[in-house]
mmCIF file of C-alpha atoms in Angstrom:
data_model
loop_
_atom_site.group_PDB
_atom_site.id
_atom_site.type_symbol
_atom_site.label_atom_id
_atom_site.label_comp_id
_atom_site.label_asym_id
_atom_site.label_seq_id
_atom_site.Cartn_x
_atom_site.Cartn_y
_atom_site.Cartn_z
ATOM 1 C CA PRO A 1 16.544 -10.551 14.947
ATOM 2 C CA ALA A 2 14.465 -13.618 15.870
ATOM 3 C CA ALA A 3 11.938 -12.991 13.084
ATOM 4 C CA ALA A 4 14.728 -12.587 10.530
ATOM 5 C CA GLU A 5 16.324 -15.803 11.760
ATOM 6 C CA LEU A 6 13.007 -17.634 11.450
ATOM 7 C CA LEU A 7 12.657 -16.490 7.842
ATOM 8 C CA SER A 8 16.170 -17.735 7.051
ATOM 9 C CA GLU A 9 15.466 -21.109 8.681
ATOM 10 C CA ALA A 10 12.196 -21.469 6.752
ATOM 11 C CA LEU A 11 13.762 -20.525 3.426
ATOM 12 C CA ALA A 12 16.339 -23.257 3.915
ATOM 13 C CA LEU A 13 13.519 -25.817 4.225
ATOM 14 C CA LEU A 14 11.033 -24.693 1.570
ATOM 15 C CA PRO A 15 12.818 -26.011 -1.560
ATOM 16 C CA ARG A 16 12.227 -29.609 -0.441
ATOM 17 C CA PHE A 17 8.471 -28.873 -0.570
ATOM 18 C CA GLY A 18 8.443 -27.575 -4.125
ATOM 19 C CA PHE A 19 9.240 -23.903 -3.563
ATOM 20 C CA THR A 20 11.776 -22.185 -5.820
ATOM 21 C CA LEU A 21 13.987 -19.546 -4.221
ATOM 22 C CA GLY A 22 15.247 -16.574 -6.193
ATOM 23 C CA ALA A 23 17.312 -13.551 -5.262
ATOM 24 C CA ASP A 24 14.299 -11.349 -4.502
ATOM 25 C CA ALA A 25 11.271 -13.652 -4.655
ATOM 26 C CA VAL A 26 9.998 -17.148 -3.897
ATOM 27 C CA VAL A 27 7.839 -19.104 -6.333
ATOM 28 C CA CYS A 28 5.322 -21.316 -4.527
ATOM 29 C CA PRO A 29 4.198 -24.764 -5.720
ATOM 30 C CA ASP A 30 0.936 -23.251 -6.999
ATOM 31 C CA GLY A 31 2.855 -20.738 -9.138
ATOM 32 C CA ARG A 32 2.435 -17.676 -6.946
ATOM 33 C CA LYS A 33 5.406 -15.373 -6.665
ATOM 34 C CA VAL A 34 6.023 -13.891 -3.228
ATOM 35 C CA THR A 35 8.395 -10.968 -2.849
ATOM 36 C CA LEU A 36 11.250 -11.825 -0.529
ATOM 37 C CA ASP A 37 11.185 -8.836 1.821
ATOM 38 C CA ARG A 38 13.753 -9.427 4.546
ATOM 39 C CA SER A 39 12.793 -6.132 6.198
ATOM 40 C CA GLN A 40 9.368 -7.694 6.929
ATOM 41 C CA PRO A 41 10.215 -11.324 7.706
ATOM 42 C CA LEU A 42 6.894 -12.281 9.280
ATOM 43 C CA TRP A 43 4.893 -10.641 6.486
ATOM 44 C CA THR A 44 6.919 -12.665 3.989
ATOM 45 C CA LEU A 45 6.458 -15.906 5.915
ATOM 46 C CA ALA A 46 2.713 -15.324 6.280
ATOM 47 C CA HIS A 47 2.441 -15.360 2.478
ATOM 48 C CA LEU A 48 4.563 -18.494 2.101
ATOM 49 C CA VAL A 49 3.508 -21.057 4.708
ATOM 50 C CA GLN A 50 0.177 -22.270 6.043
ATOM 51 C CA GLU A 51 1.153 -22.041 9.697
ATOM 52 C CA ASP A 52 0.474 -19.172 12.051
ATOM 53 C CA LEU A 53 3.829 -18.207 13.568
ATOM 54 C CA CYS A 54 4.453 -16.991 17.120
ATOM 55 C CA ILE A 55 7.851 -16.011 18.519
ATOM 56 C CA LEU A 56 8.405 -16.230 22.272
ATOM 57 C CA GLN A 57 11.488 -15.087 24.157
ATOM 58 C CA LYS A 58 12.564 -15.764 27.740
ATOM 59 C CA ARG A 59 12.095 -12.881 30.151
ATOM 60 C CA GLY A 60 12.630 -13.756 33.761
ATOM 61 C CA ASP A 61 10.975 -17.087 34.559
ATOM 62 C CA GLU A 62 8.646 -17.255 31.535
ATOM 63 C CA HIS A 63 8.591 -16.998 27.782
ATOM 64 C CA VAL A 64 6.830 -13.907 26.438
ATOM 65 C CA LEU A 65 5.063 -13.524 23.071
ATOM 66 C CA THR A 66 7.172 -10.863 21.340
ATOM 67 C CA ALA A 67 6.164 -11.234 17.681
ATOM 68 C CA ALA A 68 3.657 -13.127 15.541
ATOM 69 C CA ALA A 69 2.003 -13.545 12.157
ATOM 70 C CA LEU A 70 -1.551 -14.630 12.933
ATOM 71 C CA CYS A 71 -4.229 -15.339 10.326
ATOM 72 C CA PHE A 72 -6.400 -18.060 11.875
ATOM 73 C CA PRO A 73 -6.819 -17.505 15.636
ATOM 74 C CA ALA A 74 -9.084 -19.792 17.642
ATOM 75 C CA ASN A 75 -10.785 -17.720 20.329
ATOM 76 C CA TRP A 76 -7.967 -15.220 20.853
ATOM 77 C CA ARG A 77 -6.656 -11.956 19.443
ATOM 78 C CA LEU A 78 -3.030 -11.060 18.922
ATOM 79 C CA ALA A 79 -3.625 -7.577 20.316
ATOM 80 C CA ASP A 80 -4.638 -9.151 23.640
ATOM 81 C CA LYS A 81 -1.706 -11.576 23.866
ATOM 82 C CA ILE A 82 1.323 -9.695 22.513
ATOM 83 C CA GLU A 83 3.947 -9.006 25.202
ATOM 84 C CA GLN A 84 2.188 -11.425 27.560
ATOM 85 C CA PRO A 85 3.945 -14.379 29.268
ATOM 86 C CA LEU A 86 2.686 -17.928 28.813
ATOM 87 C CA THR A 87 0.579 -17.781 31.979
ATOM 88 C CA GLY A 88 -1.007 -14.503 30.879
ATOM 89 C CA ILE A 89 -1.690 -15.846 27.400
ATOM 90 C CA HIS A 90 -3.536 -18.852 28.819
ATOM 91 C CA ALA A 91 -5.277 -17.033 31.680
ATOM 92 C CA PRO A 92 -8.782 -17.489 30.137
ATOM 93 C CA VAL A 93 -8.232 -21.263 29.744
ATOM 94 C CA GLU A 94 -9.798 -22.953 32.765
ATOM 95 C CA GLU A 95 -7.867 -26.212 32.323
ATOM 96 C CA TYR A 96 -4.529 -24.384 32.198
ATOM 97 C CA ASP A 97 -3.759 -24.748 35.903
ATOM 98 C CA ALA A 98 -0.456 -24.277 37.726
ATOM 99 C CA ASP A 99 0.631 -27.861 37.033
ATOM 100 C CA ILE A 100 0.092 -27.547 33.274
ATOM 101 C CA ALA A 101 1.753 -24.114 33.308
ATOM 102 C CA ARG A 102 4.881 -25.614 34.873
ATOM 103 C CA ARG A 103 4.959 -28.447 32.353
ATOM 104 C CA VAL A 104 4.515 -26.124 29.379
ATOM 105 C CA GLN A 105 7.262 -23.836 30.655
ATOM 106 C CA ARG A 106 9.574 -26.844 31.005
ATOM 107 C CA LEU A 107 8.878 -27.691 27.356
ATOM 108 C CA PHE A 108 9.780 -24.180 26.250
ATOM 109 C CA ASP A 109 12.902 -24.250 28.406
ATOM 110 C CA GLY A 110 13.947 -27.711 27.273
ATOM 111 C CA VAL A 111 13.283 -27.753 23.530
ATOM 112 C CA ARG A 112 16.584 -27.915 21.678
ATOM 113 C CA ALA A 113 17.618 -26.405 18.371
ATOM 114 C CA GLY A 114 17.173 -28.969 15.610
ATOM 115 C CA ARG A 115 14.845 -31.123 17.775
ATOM 116 C CA PRO A 116 11.325 -29.642 17.417
ATOM 117 C CA LEU A 117 8.274 -30.977 19.280
ATOM 118 C CA TRP A 118 4.687 -31.313 18.062
ATOM 119 C CA ARG A 119 1.175 -32.061 19.294
ATOM 120 C CA PHE A 120 -2.446 -31.914 18.073
ATOM 121 C CA ASN A 121 -5.542 -30.622 19.830
ATOM 122 C CA LYS A 122 -9.234 -31.033 18.964
ATOM 123 C CA LEU A 123 -12.192 -28.708 19.469
ATOM 124 C CA ARG A 124 -15.766 -28.565 18.165
ATOM 125 C CA TYR A 125 -17.031 -25.464 16.391
ATOM 126 C CA ALA A 126 -20.361 -24.243 15.049
ATOM 127 C CA ASP A 127 -18.925 -23.155 11.698
ATOM 128 C CA ALA A 128 -15.895 -23.838 9.556
ATOM 129 C CA ASP A 129 -14.353 -20.361 9.381
ATOM 130 C CA LEU A 130 -10.631 -20.516 10.018
ATOM 131 C CA HIS A 131 -10.491 -16.943 11.342
ATOM 132 C CA GLN A 132 -12.344 -17.079 14.664
ATOM 133 C CA PRO A 133 -10.969 -14.588 17.203
ATOM 134 C CA ARG A 134 -14.314 -15.007 18.962
ATOM 135 C CA ARG A 135 -15.983 -18.424 18.973
ATOM 136 C CA ARG A 136 -19.491 -18.342 17.549
ATOM 137 C CA GLU A 137 -21.349 -21.184 19.223
ATOM 138 C CA THR A 138 -24.998 -21.503 18.231
ATOM 139 C CA GLY A 139 -26.740 -23.816 20.648
ATOM 140 C CA SER A 140 -25.683 -27.433 20.880
ATOM 141 C CA ASP A 141 -25.065 -27.954 17.172
ATOM 142 C CA MET A 142 -21.277 -28.076 16.744
ATOM 143 C CA PRO A 143 -20.818 -29.984 13.476
ATOM 144 C CA PHE A 144 -17.192 -29.043 12.740
ATOM 145 C CA ILE A 145 -14.018 -30.432 14.220
ATOM 146 C CA ARG A 146 -11.104 -28.020 14.362
ATOM 147 C CA SER A 147 -7.640 -29.373 15.051
ATOM 148 C CA GLU A 148 -4.314 -27.573 15.305
ATOM 149 C CA ARG A 149 -0.949 -29.150 14.613
ATOM 150 C CA GLN A 150 1.231 -27.222 17.038
ATOM 151 C CA CYS A 151 5.028 -27.272 16.801
ATOM 152 C CA ILE A 152 7.598 -25.883 19.210
ATOM 153 C CA LEU A 153 11.127 -25.234 17.972
ATOM 154 C CA ARG A 154 14.143 -23.274 19.117
ATOM 155 C CA LEU A 155 16.087 -20.872 16.922
ATOM 156 C CA PRO A 156 19.805 -21.577 17.390
ATOM 157 C CA GLU A 157 21.158 -18.020 17.146
ATOM 158 C CA SER A 158 18.598 -15.862 18.987
ATOM 159 C CA ASP A 159 17.553 -18.707 21.350
ATOM 160 C CA ALA A 160 13.929 -17.663 20.791
ATOM 161 C CA VAL A 161 11.204 -20.321 20.746
ATOM 162 C CA VAL A 162 8.810 -20.480 17.780
ATOM 163 C CA PHE A 163 5.290 -21.827 18.221
ATOM 164 C CA THR A 164 3.646 -22.737 14.907
ATOM 165 C CA ILE A 165 -0.034 -23.558 14.402
ATOM 166 C CA HIS A 166 -1.383 -25.386 11.351
ATOM 167 C CA THR A 167 -5.186 -25.481 11.481
ATOM 168 C CA TYR A 168 -7.428 -28.156 9.967
ATOM 169 C CA VAL A 169 -11.244 -27.956 9.891
ATOM 170 C CA VAL A 170 -13.472 -30.887 8.892
ATOM 171 C CA ARG A 171 -17.183 -31.553 9.193
ATOM 172 C CA ASP A 172 -17.954 -34.383 11.556
ATOM 173 C CA ASP A 173 -19.571 -37.225 9.616
ATOM 174 C CA PRO A 174 -21.282 -40.382 10.884
ATOM 175 C CA ASP A 175 -18.983 -42.874 9.175
ATOM 176 C CA ARG A 176 -15.849 -40.950 10.265
ATOM 177 C CA ARG A 177 -14.260 -41.197 6.816
ATOM 178 C CA TYR A 178 -12.610 -37.822 7.177
ATOM 179 C CA THR A 179 -12.535 -37.224 10.922
ATOM 180 C CA SER A 180 -11.007 -40.474 12.165
ATOM 181 C CA GLY A 181 -7.470 -39.114 11.885
ATOM 182 C CA LEU A 182 -8.300 -35.974 13.811
ATOM 183 C CA MET A 183 -10.258 -37.922 16.427
ATOM 184 C CA ALA A 184 -7.360 -40.281 17.025
ATOM 185 C CA LEU A 185 -4.807 -37.483 17.255
ATOM 186 C CA GLY A 186 -6.883 -35.281 19.544
ATOM 187 C CA GLN A 187 -8.566 -37.586 22.042
ATOM 188 C CA ASN A 188 -7.580 -35.310 24.923
ATOM 189 C CA GLN A 189 -6.263 -31.913 23.991
ATOM 190 C CA MET A 190 -4.703 -31.148 27.383
ATOM 191 C CA ARG A 191 -3.043 -34.538 27.925
ATOM 192 C CA LEU A 192 -1.943 -35.443 24.419
ATOM 193 C CA PRO A 193 1.780 -36.232 24.574
ATOM 194 C CA VAL A 194 4.258 -33.996 22.844
ATOM 195 C CA ARG A 195 6.250 -35.787 20.176
ATOM 196 C CA GLY A 196 9.484 -35.090 18.371
ATOM 197 C CA LEU A 197 9.906 -34.193 14.716
ATOM 198 C CA ALA A 198 12.730 -35.234 12.474
ATOM 199 C CA ARG A 199 15.731 -32.926 12.596
ATOM 200 C CA GLY A 200 15.266 -29.839 10.437
ATOM 201 C CA ASP A 201 11.533 -30.398 9.959
ATOM 202 C CA PRO A 202 9.745 -27.600 11.873
ATOM 203 C CA LEU A 203 7.481 -26.327 9.070
ATOM 204 C CA ARG A 204 5.513 -28.978 7.220
ATOM 205 C CA ILE A 205 3.678 -28.297 3.969
ATOM 206 C CA ASP A 206 2.442 -31.846 3.400
ATOM 207 C CA HIS A 207 -0.248 -33.549 5.480
ATOM 208 C CA ARG A 208 -0.388 -36.667 7.618
ATOM 209 C CA ILE A 209 -4.188 -36.642 7.687
ATOM 210 C CA ASP A 210 -6.184 -37.768 4.647
ATOM 211 C CA LEU A 211 -8.367 -34.710 4.102
ATOM 212 C CA PRO A 212 -11.244 -34.859 1.590
ATOM 213 C CA PRO A 213 -11.243 -32.717 -1.558
ATOM 214 C CA HIS A 214 -14.240 -30.615 -0.514
ATOM 215 C CA ILE A 215 -12.330 -29.093 2.416
ATOM 216 C CA ALA A 216 -9.180 -28.358 0.429
ATOM 217 C CA GLU A 217 -9.597 -24.604 0.835
ATOM 218 C CA GLN A 218 -9.910 -24.986 4.606
ATOM 219 C CA GLY A 219 -6.877 -27.123 5.286
ATOM 220 C CA ARG A 220 -4.687 -27.251 2.214
ATOM 221 C CA GLY A 221 -3.259 -25.154 -0.573
ATOM 222 C CA HIS A 222 -0.226 -22.921 -0.373
ATOM 223 C CA ASN A 223 -1.862 -19.508 -0.689
ATOM 224 C CA VAL A 224 -2.456 -18.267 2.840
ATOM 225 C CA ASN A 225 -3.167 -14.725 1.682
ATOM 226 C CA ARG A 226 -5.871 -15.882 -0.748
ATOM 227 C CA ARG A 227 -7.676 -17.819 1.979
ATOM 228 C CA VAL A 228 -7.499 -14.859 4.352
ATOM 229 C CA LYS A 229 -8.861 -12.449 1.771
ATOM 230 C CA ALA A 230 -11.717 -14.826 1.017
ATOM 231 C CA GLN A 231 -12.845 -14.343 4.618
ATOM 232 C CA GLY A 232 -12.442 -10.580 4.503
ATOM 233 C CA GLN A 233 -9.398 -10.688 6.782
ATOM 234 C CA ARG A 234 -5.784 -9.671 6.462
ATOM 235 C CA PRO A 235 -2.745 -11.270 8.070
ATOM 236 C CA HIS A 236 -1.817 -9.690 11.392
ATOM 237 C CA ALA A 237 1.917 -9.430 11.994
ATOM 238 C CA THR A 238 4.054 -7.684 14.535
ATOM 239 C CA ALA A 239 7.799 -7.882 14.938
ATOM 240 C CA ARG A 240 10.121 -6.503 17.560
#
């Protein structure tokens, strides 16, 4: 039910970003036609929006990852995290101590329907591949900056929380023409404040960072499936 609700919420937003909704298909701004399959809501969403989509539902004291459409993981695999609570999901993260765990859980408990929250992080990577379930560091040379625009929003009917991840990758350059925005937004990934979005604005297709043309295929475009196939990967989705 939560995945179906997420699809309905997204479809209500997409026309303002240039998408055309039909009875059985959606036409994207680049002209692609995506079949509207409500029996596979996450599969449909994975072909429409750039974000990775994770659905978490409250079980006991914590939110648990119950469903996701994941194309561009950063050092994690969906198979390892599905059905895990927030503390289990972040167990390998050294900085994710008990204090941060409590604060993150308060965010998930407190986020209200229609009042999403967002933050950015910043990490250095050895290569620019978006699909990196295992980080591939090669010595000290880490020329790429990877930043995720993470949004947290609550679905009003199911009360599930959706965690969306929009990934940008840019090459670090000496004059900071293209990395200054990411550097400013991600000075400290664990302490960056969470900010509110405008009402009804959980899934953004436009960009607040001025990305250069040569990285368009890494951070822009509307064809998620095309970018995944280019890397020899397929979208991973599970729904419950």
